[in-house]
Structure formats: structure tokens, C-alpha cells
Tab-separated table of C-alpha atoms in Angstrom:
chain	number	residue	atom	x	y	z
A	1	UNK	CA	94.556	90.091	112.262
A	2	UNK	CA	95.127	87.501	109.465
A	3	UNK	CA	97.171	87.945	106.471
A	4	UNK	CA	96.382	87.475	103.467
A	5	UNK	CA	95.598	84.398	101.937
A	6	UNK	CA	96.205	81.986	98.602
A	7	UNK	CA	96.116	78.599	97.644
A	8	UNK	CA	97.664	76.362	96.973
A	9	UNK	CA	100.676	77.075	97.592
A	10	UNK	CA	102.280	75.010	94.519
A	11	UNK	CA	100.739	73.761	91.334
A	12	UNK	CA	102.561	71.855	88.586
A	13	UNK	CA	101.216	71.365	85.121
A	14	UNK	CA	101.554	70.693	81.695
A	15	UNK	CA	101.215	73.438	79.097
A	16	UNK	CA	98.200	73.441	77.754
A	17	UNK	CA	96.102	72.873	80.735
A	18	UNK	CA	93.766	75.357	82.715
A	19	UNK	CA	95.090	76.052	86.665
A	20	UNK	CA	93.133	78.226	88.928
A	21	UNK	CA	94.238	80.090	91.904
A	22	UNK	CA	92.389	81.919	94.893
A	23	UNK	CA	92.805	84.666	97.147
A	24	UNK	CA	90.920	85.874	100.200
A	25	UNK	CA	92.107	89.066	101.456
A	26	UNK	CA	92.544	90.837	104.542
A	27	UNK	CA	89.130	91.425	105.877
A	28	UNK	CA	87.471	94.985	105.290
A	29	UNK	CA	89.986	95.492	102.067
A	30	UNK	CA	88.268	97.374	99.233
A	31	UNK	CA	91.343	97.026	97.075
A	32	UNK	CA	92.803	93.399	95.803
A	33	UNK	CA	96.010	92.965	92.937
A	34	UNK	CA	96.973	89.898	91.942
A	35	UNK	CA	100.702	90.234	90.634
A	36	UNK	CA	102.715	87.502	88.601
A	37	UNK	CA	106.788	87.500	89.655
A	38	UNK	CA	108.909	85.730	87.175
A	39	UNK	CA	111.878	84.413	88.771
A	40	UNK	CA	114.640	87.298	88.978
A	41	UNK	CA	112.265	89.883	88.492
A	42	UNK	CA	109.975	92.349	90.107
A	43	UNK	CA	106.134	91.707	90.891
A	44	UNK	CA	103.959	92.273	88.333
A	45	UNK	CA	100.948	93.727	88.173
A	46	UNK	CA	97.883	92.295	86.371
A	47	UNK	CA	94.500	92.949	87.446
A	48	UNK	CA	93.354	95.630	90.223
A	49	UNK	CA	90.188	95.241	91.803
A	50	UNK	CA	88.163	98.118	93.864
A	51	UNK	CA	85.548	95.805	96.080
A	52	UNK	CA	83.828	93.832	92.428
A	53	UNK	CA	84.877	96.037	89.892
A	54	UNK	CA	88.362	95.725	87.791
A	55	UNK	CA	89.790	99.055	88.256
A	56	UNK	CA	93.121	98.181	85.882
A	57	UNK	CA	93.573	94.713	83.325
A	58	UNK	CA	95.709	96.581	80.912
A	59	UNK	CA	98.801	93.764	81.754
A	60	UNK	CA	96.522	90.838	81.820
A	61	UNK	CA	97.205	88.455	79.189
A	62	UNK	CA	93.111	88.376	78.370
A	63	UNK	CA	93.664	86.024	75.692
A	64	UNK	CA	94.634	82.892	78.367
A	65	UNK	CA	94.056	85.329	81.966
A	66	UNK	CA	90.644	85.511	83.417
A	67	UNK	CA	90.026	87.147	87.263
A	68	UNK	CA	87.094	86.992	89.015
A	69	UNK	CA	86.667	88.987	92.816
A	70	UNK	CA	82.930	88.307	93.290
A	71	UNK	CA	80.802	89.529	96.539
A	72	UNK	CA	84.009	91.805	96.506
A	73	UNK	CA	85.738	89.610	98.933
A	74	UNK	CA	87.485	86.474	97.770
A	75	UNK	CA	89.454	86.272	94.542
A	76	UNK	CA	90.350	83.822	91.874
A	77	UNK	CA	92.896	83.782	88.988
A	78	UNK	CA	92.555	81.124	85.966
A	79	UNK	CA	94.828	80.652	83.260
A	80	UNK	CA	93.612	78.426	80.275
A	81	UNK	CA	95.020	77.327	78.584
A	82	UNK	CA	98.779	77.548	80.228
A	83	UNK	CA	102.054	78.134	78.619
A	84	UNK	CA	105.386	77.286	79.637
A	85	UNK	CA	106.141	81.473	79.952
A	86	UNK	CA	103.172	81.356	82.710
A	87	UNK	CA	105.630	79.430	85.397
A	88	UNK	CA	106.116	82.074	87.993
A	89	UNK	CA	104.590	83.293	91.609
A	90	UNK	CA	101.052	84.236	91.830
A	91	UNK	CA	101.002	86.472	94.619
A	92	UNK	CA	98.100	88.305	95.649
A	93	UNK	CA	98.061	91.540	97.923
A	94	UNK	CA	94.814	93.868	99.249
A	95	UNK	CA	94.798	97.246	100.761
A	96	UNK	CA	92.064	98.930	102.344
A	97	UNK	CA	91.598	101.483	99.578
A	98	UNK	CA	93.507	102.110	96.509
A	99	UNK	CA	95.903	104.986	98.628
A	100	UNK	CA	96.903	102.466	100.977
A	101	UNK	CA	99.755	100.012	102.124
A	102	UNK	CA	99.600	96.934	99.893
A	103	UNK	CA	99.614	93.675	102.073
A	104	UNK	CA	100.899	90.492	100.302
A	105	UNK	CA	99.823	86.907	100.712
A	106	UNK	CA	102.531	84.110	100.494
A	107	UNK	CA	102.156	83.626	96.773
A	108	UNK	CA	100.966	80.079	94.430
A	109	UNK	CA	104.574	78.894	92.371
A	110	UNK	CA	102.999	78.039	89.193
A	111	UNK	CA	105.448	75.336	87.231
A	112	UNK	CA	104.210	74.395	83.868
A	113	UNK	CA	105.826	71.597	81.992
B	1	UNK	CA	111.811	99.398	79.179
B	2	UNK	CA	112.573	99.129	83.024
B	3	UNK	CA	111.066	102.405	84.858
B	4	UNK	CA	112.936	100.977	88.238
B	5	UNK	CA	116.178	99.602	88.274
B	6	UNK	CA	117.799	97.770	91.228
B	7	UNK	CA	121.419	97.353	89.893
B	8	UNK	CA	122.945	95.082	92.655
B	9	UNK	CA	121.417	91.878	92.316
B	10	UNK	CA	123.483	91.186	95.652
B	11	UNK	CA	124.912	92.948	98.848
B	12	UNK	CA	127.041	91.080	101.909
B	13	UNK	CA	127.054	92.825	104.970
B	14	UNK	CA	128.719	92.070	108.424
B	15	UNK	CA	126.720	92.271	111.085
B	16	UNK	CA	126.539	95.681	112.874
B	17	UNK	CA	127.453	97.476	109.709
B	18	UNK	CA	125.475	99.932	107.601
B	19	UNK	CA	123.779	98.133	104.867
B	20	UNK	CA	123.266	100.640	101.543
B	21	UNK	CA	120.523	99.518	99.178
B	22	UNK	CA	120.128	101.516	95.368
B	23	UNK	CA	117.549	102.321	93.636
B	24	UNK	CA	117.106	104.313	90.279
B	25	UNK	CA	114.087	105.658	88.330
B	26	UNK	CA	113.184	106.602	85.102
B	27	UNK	CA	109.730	108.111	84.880
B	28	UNK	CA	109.615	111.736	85.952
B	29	UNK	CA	106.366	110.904	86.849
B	30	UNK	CA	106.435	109.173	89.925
B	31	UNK	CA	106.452	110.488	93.410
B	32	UNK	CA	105.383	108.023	95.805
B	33	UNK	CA	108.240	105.506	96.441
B	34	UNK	CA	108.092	102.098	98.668
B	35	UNK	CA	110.331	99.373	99.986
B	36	UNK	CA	109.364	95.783	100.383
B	37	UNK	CA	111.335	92.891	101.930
B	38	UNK	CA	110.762	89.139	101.129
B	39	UNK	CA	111.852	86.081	102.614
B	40	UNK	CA	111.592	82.688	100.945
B	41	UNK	CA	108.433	81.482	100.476
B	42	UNK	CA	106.553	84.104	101.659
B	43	UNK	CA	105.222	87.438	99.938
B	44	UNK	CA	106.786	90.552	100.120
B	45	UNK	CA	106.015	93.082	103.518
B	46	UNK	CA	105.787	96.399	103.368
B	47	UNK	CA	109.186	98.313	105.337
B	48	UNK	CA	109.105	101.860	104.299
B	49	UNK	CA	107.889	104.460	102.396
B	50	UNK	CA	108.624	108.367	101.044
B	51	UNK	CA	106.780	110.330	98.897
B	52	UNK	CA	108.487	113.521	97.036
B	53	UNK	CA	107.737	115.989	99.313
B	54	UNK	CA	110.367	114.922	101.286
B	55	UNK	CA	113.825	114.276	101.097
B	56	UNK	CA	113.945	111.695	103.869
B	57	UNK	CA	112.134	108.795	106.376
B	58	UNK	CA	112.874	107.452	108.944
B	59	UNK	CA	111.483	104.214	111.274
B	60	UNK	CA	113.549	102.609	113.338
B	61	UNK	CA	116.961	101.257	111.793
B	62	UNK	CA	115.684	101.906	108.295
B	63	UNK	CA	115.890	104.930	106.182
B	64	UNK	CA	114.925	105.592	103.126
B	65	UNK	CA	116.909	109.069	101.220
B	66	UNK	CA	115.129	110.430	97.919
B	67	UNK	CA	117.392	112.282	95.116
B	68	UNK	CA	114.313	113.375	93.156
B	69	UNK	CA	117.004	115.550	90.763
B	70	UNK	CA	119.346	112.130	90.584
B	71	UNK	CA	115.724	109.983	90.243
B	72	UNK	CA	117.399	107.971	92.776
B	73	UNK	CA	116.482	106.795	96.410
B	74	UNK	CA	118.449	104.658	98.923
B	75	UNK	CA	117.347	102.346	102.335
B	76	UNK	CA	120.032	102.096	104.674
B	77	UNK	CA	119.655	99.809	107.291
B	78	UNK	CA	121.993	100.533	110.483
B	79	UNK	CA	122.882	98.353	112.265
B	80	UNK	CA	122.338	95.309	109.945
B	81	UNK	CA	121.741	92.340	111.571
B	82	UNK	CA	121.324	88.908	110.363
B	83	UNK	CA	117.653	88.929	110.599
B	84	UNK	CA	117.852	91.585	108.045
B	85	UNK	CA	119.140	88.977	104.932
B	86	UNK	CA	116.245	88.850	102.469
B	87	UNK	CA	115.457	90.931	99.352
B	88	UNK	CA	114.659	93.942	98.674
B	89	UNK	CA	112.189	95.457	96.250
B	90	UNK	CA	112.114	98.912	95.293
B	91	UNK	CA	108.725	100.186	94.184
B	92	UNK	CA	107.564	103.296	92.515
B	93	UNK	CA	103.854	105.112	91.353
B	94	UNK	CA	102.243	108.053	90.256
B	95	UNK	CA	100.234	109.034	92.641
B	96	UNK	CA	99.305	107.367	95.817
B	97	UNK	CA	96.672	105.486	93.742
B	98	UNK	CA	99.009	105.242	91.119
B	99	UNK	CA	100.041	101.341	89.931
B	100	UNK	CA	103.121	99.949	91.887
B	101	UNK	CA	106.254	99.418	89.963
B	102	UNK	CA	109.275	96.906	91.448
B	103	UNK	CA	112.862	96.708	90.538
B	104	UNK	CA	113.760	93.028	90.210
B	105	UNK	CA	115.313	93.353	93.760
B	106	UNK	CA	118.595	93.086	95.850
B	107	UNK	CA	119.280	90.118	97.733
B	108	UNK	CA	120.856	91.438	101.063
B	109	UNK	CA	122.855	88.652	103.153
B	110	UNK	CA	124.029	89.940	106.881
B	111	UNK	CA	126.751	87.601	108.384
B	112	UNK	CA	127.384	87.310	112.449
């Protein structure tokens, strides 16, 4: 069965400009999170998704953060315009319903300069 | 305000021994609790979980002990073997559909 999966994998920038990042989850999963992981610290969450709908945005940065999961399948993540606090790894993880084990993908390092 | 705390940053092991990794939580509320280990470069896999209801859990060389009157929970990993050197994430929610919470981790390192 295949993982999860995001690209790219790394993305450099300068502050300032828009990055997007995408995510296509484990096939049949109902539930998709995207988390951000600052180095030294803990995922994250900021946006839960059950199939299309947002179930939970309340740590999404709305102001700069937009997430998409349309069809209920893939996934993407845009930040615009991006700050320097933003630099971290993107990592994106589904589960088949909101009760179940969260599977991650490998994560996008975000490093704006 | 940090609901889960992961107080070792680090932990060094020899191989063979028992490895002990803390955990401590804040919210009363929580009673589902989960450990995740990472390697570099790649996300973070599910290892083992307990909810409150019990006290222990057990799979294979990992266990996982809940103090729900300390708010504290432990993995131990017996015997430890080099494969084993990653880091941990404790993670915490309220409710099985409850949001998942991480401590910042605890980078284990098993030496032959």
C-alpha cells in the first residue's frame, strides 16, 4: 500500500513570496492534517480535513495560510505571502476516519530567506 | 502553554539495555495517548498507543505505562537496539477524534 505523499520535498524562498505544497494521501482516507514542525518542536496542527470539508483551521495563520483538499482526495497548502517564521516541515498525514491511526508523509522543509 | 512535555531532549542507550522514554501532561482532559518515531527525513510512524482505560500496552519490545493520577506515561523499549535511535514524539487528545498534541520529542541514540 503506498504511503503518503508530498512534494517537493525542499523549497527555498525569499520572504515575501507565495510557496505551495501538495499532498495526496493514502488511498480510501476520509481524514487529511497538514501539520507545520518548527525545528525542536512538536508537529503542529493546522488544518483538518474530513473528505472536502475543513473540520478544524483554528491554528491556521488565515491571514498568509490557505488549504485546499478538493474531490476530497489530494491536498494543497499555500502560504502568501511567506515570512521568515514560516521556515519549518510541512508534513502531511491522513487516516481513514477522524478515530483512526494518523499516517505521515515524508514532509516539504520550507526555508525562507 | 505546553499541554505535553518531553523533558529529555536526549537519551544514550547501549545496546540490549532498557531504553525509558518520559512523558508529562497537563490537560486533565485527555485520554487517548500515542507514540510516534521519526527518522531523518522522513515523517513520523505511528509505534504505540493507550487510551485511559488502561494502565498499560504492550506490542512487541515496546510498552507504553500510563500514570493518569501523575498525568504521566512512559515507552520502554527492551531490548534497545541500534535500529531503535530516532525520536520520539509523545502525543496526546481528547477523545479519539480529539486533535493530536506532540511534545517536542526525545532523540533516542542506541550504541552496539
Amino acid at each position: 500500500e503506498a504511503g503518503v505523499a508530498q512534494s517537493p520535498r525542499y523549497k527555498i524562498i525569499e520572504k515575501r513570496q507565495s510557496v505551495a505544497f501538495w499532498c495526496n494521501p493514502i488511498s480510501g482516507h476520509a481524514t487529511l492534517y497538514w501539520y507545520q514542525q518548527i525545528l525542536g518542536q512538536g508537529p503542529k496542527l493546522l488544518i483538518q480535513f474530513q473528505n472536502n470539508g475543513v473540520v478544524d483551521d483554528s491554528q491556521l495563520p488565515k491571514d498568509r495560510f490557505s488549504a485546499e483538499r478538493l474531490k476530497g482526495v489530494d491536498s494543497t497548502l499555500k502560504i502568501q505571502p511567506a515570512k521568515l517564521e514560516d521556515s519549518a516541515v510541512y508534513l502531511c498525514a491522513s487516516s481513514l476516519n477522524r478515530q483512526e491511526t494518523q499516517y505521515f508523509g515524508p514532509g516539504t522543509r520550507l526555508l525562507v530567506l | 502553554d505546553q499541554q505535553v512535555k518531553q523533558n529529555s531532549p536526549s537519551l544514550s542507550v547501549q545496546e540490549g539495555r532498557i531504553s525509558i522514554l518520559n512523558c508529562d501532561y497537563t490537560n486533565s482532559m485527555f485520554d487517548y495517548f500515542l507514540w510516534y518515531k521519526k527518522y531523518p527525513a522522513e515523517g513520523p510512524t505511528f509505534l504505540i498507543s493507550i487510551s485511559s482505560i488502561k494502565d498499560k500496552n504492550e506490542d512487541g519490545r515496546f510498552t507504553v505505562f500510563l500514570n493518569k493520577s501523575a498525568k504521566h506515561l512512559s515507552l520502554h523499549i527492551v531490548p534497545s537496539q541500534p535500529g531503535d535511535s530516532a525520536v520520539y514524539f509523545c502525543a496526546a487528545s481528547a477523545g479519539s477524534q480529539g486533535n493530536l498534541i506532540f511534545g517536542k520529542g526525545t532523540k533516542l541514540s542506541v550504541k552496539p
